[in-house]
C-alpha positions as a Python dict, from the first residue, in 0.01 Angstrom:
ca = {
    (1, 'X'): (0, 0, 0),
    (2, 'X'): (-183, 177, 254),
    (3, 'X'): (-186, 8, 657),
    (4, 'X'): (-561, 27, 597),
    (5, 'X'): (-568, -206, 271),
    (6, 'X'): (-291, -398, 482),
    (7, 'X'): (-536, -442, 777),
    (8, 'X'): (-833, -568, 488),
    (9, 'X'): (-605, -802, 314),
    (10, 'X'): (-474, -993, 638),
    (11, 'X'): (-872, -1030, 744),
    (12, 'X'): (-894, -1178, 385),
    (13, 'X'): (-664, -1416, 408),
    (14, 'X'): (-733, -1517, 771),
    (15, 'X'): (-1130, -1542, 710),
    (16, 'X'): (-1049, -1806, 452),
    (17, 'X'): (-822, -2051, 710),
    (18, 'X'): (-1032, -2292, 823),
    (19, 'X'): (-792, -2378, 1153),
    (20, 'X'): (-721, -2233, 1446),
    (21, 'X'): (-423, -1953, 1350),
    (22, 'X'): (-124, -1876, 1599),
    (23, 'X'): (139, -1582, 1453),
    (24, 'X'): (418, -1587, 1646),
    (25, 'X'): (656, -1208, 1693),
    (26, 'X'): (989, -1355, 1833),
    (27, 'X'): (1257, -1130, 1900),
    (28, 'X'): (1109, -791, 1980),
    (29, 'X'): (1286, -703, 2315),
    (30, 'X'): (1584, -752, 2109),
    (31, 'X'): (1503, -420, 1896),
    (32, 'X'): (1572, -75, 1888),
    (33, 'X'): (1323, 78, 2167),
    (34, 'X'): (1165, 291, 1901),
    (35, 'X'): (1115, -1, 1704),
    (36, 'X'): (961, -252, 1960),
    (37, 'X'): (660, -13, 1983),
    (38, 'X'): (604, 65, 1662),
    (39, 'X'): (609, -326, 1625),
    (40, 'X'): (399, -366, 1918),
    (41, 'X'): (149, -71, 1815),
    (42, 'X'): (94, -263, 1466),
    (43, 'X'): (14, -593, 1583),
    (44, 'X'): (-262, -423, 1835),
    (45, 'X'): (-403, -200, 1567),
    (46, 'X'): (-420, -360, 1277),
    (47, 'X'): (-332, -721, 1298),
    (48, 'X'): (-618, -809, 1592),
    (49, 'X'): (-922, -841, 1420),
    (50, 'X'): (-1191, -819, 1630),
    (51, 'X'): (-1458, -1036, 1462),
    (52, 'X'): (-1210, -1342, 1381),
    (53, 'X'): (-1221, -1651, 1610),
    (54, 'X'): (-992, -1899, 1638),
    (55, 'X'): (-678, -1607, 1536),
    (56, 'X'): (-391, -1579, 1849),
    (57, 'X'): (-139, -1373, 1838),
    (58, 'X'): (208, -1474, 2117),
    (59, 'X'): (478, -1274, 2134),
    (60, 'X'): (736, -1419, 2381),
    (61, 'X'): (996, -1150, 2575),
    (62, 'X'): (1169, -1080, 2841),
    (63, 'X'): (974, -871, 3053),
    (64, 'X'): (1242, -688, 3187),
    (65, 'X'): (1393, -569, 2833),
    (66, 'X'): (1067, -481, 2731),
    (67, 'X'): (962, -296, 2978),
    (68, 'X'): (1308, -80, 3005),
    (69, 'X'): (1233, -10, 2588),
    (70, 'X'): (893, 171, 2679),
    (71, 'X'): (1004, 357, 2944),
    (72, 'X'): (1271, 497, 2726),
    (73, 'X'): (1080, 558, 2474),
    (74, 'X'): (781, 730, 2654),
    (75, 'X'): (1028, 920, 2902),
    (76, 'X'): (1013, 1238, 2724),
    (77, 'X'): (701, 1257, 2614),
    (78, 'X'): (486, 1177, 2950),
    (79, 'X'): (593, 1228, 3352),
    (80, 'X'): (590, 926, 3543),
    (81, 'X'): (478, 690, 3238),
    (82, 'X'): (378, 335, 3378),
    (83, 'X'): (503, 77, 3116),
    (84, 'X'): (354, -250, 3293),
    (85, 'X'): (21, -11, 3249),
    (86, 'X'): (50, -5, 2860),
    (87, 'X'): (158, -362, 2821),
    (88, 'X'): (-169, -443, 3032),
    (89, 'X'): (-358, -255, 2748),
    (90, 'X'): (-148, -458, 2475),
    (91, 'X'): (-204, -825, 2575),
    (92, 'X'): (-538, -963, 2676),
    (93, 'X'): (-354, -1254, 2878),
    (94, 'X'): (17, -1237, 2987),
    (95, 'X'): (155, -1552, 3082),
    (96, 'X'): (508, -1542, 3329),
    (97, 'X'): (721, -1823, 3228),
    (98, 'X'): (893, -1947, 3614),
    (99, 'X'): (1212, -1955, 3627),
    (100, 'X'): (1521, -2221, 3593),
    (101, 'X'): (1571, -2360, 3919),
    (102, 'X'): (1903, -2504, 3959),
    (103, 'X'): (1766, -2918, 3909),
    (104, 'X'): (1580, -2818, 3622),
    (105, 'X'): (1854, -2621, 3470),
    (106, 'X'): (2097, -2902, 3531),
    (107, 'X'): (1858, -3129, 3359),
    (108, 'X'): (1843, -2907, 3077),
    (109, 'X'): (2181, -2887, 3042),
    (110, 'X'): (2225, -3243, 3066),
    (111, 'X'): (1979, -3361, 2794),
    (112, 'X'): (2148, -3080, 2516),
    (113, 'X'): (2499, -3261, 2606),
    (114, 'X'): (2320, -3602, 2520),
    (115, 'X'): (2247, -3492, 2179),
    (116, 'X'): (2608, -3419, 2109),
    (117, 'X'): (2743, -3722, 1956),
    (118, 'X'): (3049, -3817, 2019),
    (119, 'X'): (3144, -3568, 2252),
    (120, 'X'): (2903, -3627, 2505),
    (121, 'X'): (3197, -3852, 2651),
    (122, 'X'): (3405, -3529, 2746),
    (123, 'X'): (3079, -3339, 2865),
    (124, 'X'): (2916, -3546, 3073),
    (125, 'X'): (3072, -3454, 3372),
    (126, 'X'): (2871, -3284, 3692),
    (127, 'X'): (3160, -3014, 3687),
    (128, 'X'): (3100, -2889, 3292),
    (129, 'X'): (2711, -2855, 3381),
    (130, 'X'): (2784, -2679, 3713),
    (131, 'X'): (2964, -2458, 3506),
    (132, 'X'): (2751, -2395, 3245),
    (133, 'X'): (2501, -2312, 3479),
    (134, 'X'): (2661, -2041, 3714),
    (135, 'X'): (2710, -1876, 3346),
    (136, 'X'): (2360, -1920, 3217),
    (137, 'X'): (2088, -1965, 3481),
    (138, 'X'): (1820, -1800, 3303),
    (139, 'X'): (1890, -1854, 2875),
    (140, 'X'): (1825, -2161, 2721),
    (141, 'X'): (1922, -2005, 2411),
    (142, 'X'): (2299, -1904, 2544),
    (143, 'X'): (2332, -2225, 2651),
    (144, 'X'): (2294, -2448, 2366),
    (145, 'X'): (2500, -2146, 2175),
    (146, 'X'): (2740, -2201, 2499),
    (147, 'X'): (2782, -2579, 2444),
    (148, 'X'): (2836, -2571, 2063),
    (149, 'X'): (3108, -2286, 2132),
    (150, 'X'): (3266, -2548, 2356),
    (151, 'X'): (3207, -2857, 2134),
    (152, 'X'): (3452, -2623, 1848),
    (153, 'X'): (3703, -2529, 2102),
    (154, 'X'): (3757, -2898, 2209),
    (155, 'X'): (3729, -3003, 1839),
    (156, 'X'): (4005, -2756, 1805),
    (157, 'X'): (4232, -2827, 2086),
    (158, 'X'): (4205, -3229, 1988),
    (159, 'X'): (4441, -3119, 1688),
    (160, 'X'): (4687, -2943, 1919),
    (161, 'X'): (4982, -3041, 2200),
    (162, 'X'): (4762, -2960, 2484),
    (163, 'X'): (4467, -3175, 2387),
    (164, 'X'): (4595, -3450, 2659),
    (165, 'X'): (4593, -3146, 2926),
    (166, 'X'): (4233, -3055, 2790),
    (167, 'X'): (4065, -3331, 2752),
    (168, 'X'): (4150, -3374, 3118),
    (169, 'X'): (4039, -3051, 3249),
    (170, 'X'): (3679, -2986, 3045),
    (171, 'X'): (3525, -2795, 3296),
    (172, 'X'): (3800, -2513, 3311),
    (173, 'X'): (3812, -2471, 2961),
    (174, 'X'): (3466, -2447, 2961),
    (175, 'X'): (3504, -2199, 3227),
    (176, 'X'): (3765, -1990, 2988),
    (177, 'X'): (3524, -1987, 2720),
    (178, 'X'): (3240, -1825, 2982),
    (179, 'X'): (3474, -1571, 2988),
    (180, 'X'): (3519, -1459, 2674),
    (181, 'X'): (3191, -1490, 2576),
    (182, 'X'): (3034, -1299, 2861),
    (183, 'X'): (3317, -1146, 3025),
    (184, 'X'): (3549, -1046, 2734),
    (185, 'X'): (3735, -749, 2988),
    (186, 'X'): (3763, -992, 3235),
    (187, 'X'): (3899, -1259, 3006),
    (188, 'X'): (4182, -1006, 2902),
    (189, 'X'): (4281, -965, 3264),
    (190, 'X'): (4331, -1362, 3214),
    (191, 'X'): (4546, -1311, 2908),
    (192, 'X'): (4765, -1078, 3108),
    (193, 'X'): (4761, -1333, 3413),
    (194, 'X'): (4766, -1649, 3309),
    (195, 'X'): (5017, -1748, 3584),
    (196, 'X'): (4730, -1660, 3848),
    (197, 'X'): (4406, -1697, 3698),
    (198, 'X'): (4204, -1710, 4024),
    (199, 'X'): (4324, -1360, 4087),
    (200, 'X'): (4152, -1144, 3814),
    (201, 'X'): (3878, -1013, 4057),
    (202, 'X'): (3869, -636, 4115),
    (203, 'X'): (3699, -410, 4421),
    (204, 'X'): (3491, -221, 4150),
    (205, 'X'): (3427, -503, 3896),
    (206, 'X'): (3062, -495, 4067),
    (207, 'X'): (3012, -141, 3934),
    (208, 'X'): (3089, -186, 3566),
    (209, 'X'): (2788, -284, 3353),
    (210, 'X'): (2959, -526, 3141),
    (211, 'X'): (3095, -700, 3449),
    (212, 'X'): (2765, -771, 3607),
    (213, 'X'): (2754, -1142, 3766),
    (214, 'X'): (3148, -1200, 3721),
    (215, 'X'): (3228, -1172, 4055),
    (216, 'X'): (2983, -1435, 4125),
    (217, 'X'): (3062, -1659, 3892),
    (218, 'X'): (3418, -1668, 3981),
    (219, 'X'): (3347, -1719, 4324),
    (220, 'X'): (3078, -2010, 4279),
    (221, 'X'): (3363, -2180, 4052),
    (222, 'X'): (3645, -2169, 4233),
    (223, 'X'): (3698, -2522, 4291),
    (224, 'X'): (3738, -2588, 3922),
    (225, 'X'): (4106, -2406, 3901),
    (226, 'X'): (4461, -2427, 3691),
    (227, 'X'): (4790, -2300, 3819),
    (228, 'X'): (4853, -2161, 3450),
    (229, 'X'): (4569, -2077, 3213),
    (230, 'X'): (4754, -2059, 2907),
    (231, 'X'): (4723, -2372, 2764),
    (232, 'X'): (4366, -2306, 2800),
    (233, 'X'): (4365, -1995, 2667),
    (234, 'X'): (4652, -2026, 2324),
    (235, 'X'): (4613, -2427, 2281),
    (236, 'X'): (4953, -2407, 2294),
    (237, 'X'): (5275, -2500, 2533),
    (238, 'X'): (5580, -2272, 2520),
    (239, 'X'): (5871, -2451, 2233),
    (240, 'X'): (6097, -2480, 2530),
    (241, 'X'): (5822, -2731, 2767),
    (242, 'X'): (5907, -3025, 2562),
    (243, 'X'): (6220, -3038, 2724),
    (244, 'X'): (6174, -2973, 3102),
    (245, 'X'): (6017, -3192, 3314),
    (246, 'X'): (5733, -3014, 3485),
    (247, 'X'): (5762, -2692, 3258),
    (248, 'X'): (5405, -2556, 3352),
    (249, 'X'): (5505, -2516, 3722),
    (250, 'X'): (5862, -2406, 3674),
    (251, 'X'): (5708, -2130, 3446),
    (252, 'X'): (5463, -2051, 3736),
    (253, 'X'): (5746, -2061, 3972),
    (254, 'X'): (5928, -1855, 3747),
    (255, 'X'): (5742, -1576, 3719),
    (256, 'X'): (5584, -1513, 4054),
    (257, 'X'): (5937, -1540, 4235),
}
């Protein structure tokens, strides 16, 4: 049970593959700091035999997350550590991925809302991509988790009295949903004022961690706009709107005079 036997077992079992062998770590800048390099140590020391072709090892990461782990974990225990220095020393080749511009993002976007079924019909519009993009510029994975949290809300509103207003106005609930999945404070302040829902900004929303990129993404979508959110927001019209003609703006009217 020893690492050693570990390490003499895995060359085993890998000297008997006759085929090239690619191990895959996914995940690890998603870790505990303490963790990731413990993880990262292993693979290096025991699971990279030296006299083994055809045996590759990837392990795909954010840079940036990775990077932050080390230096927190090494920040006690050395002055000035370098962590770009020890992944250097990890990885024989490090490959940067580019990133998203906006075409290719678009694209992207576009081909996941083909695969949708049905759906597709209320998604393929230029203003639900634009959207989805301000939100997710740089995480393919957010964004297909993004679009299925979308394709439930609308599957959920279609049972409801607003679905007409909805199914209208895709993009904004779209937007909606990029708040409360990314910007859960700021999607309270919506809660509170749904009868102005372009005015949730505030002077020192750029300071808060959890706020980071809000300010921009309201901004860059402020053509796609409601006068009242909370249809959006509750799938639901006040009991008295069946009555009054116009009942969305009188209750706008109503509560800013």
């Amino acid at each position: 049970n020893s690492p050693e036997q570990f390490e003499i077992l895995f060359q085993k079992i890998v000297e008997k593959v006759n085929k090239r062998v690619v191990i895959v770590f996914d995940n690890i800048d998603r870790v505990q700091g303490d963790t990731a390099i413990k993880i990262l140590s292993t693979i290096k020391t025991f699971l990279d035999p030296k006299n083994i072709a055809g045996l590759t090892f990837i392990i795909p990461c954010d840079s940036d997350a990775i990077n932050n782990q080390i230096k927190s974990f090494y920040k006690d225990k050395a002055n000035n550590f370098d962590p770009s220095e020890y992944l250097r020393k990890l990885f024989n080749v490090i490959i940067w991925m580019p990133e998203f511009i906006e075409a290719d993002l678009h694209a992207f976007i576009k081909k996941i809302v083909e695969d949708t079924g049905e759906v597709k019909e209320l998604l393929r519009q230029d203003d639900v991509t634009f959207v989805i993009g301000s939100a997710f510029s740089n995480n393919p994975r957010e964004i297909k988790q993004f679009i299925n949290n979308l394709i439930s809300a609308l599957v959920l509103a279609s049972k409801t009295e607003v679905w007409d207003r909805i199914k209208d106005n895709v993009p904004y609930l779209a937007k909606i949903l990029v708040l409360k999945q990314k910007y859960p404070a700021a999607y309270q302040r919506l809660k509170d004022k749904w009868y102005d829902p372009e005015n949730i900004l505030e002077d020192n929303d750029k300071d808060k961690h959890e706020l980071k990129g809000f300010r921009e993404f309201m901004l860059k979508t402020l053509p796609i706009q409601v006068e009242n959110a909370k249809p959006f927001i509750y799938f639901k019209e006040p009991s008295i709107s069946d009555s009054l003609y116009d009942s969305s703006g009188l209750t706008v009217a109503l509560v800013n005079a």
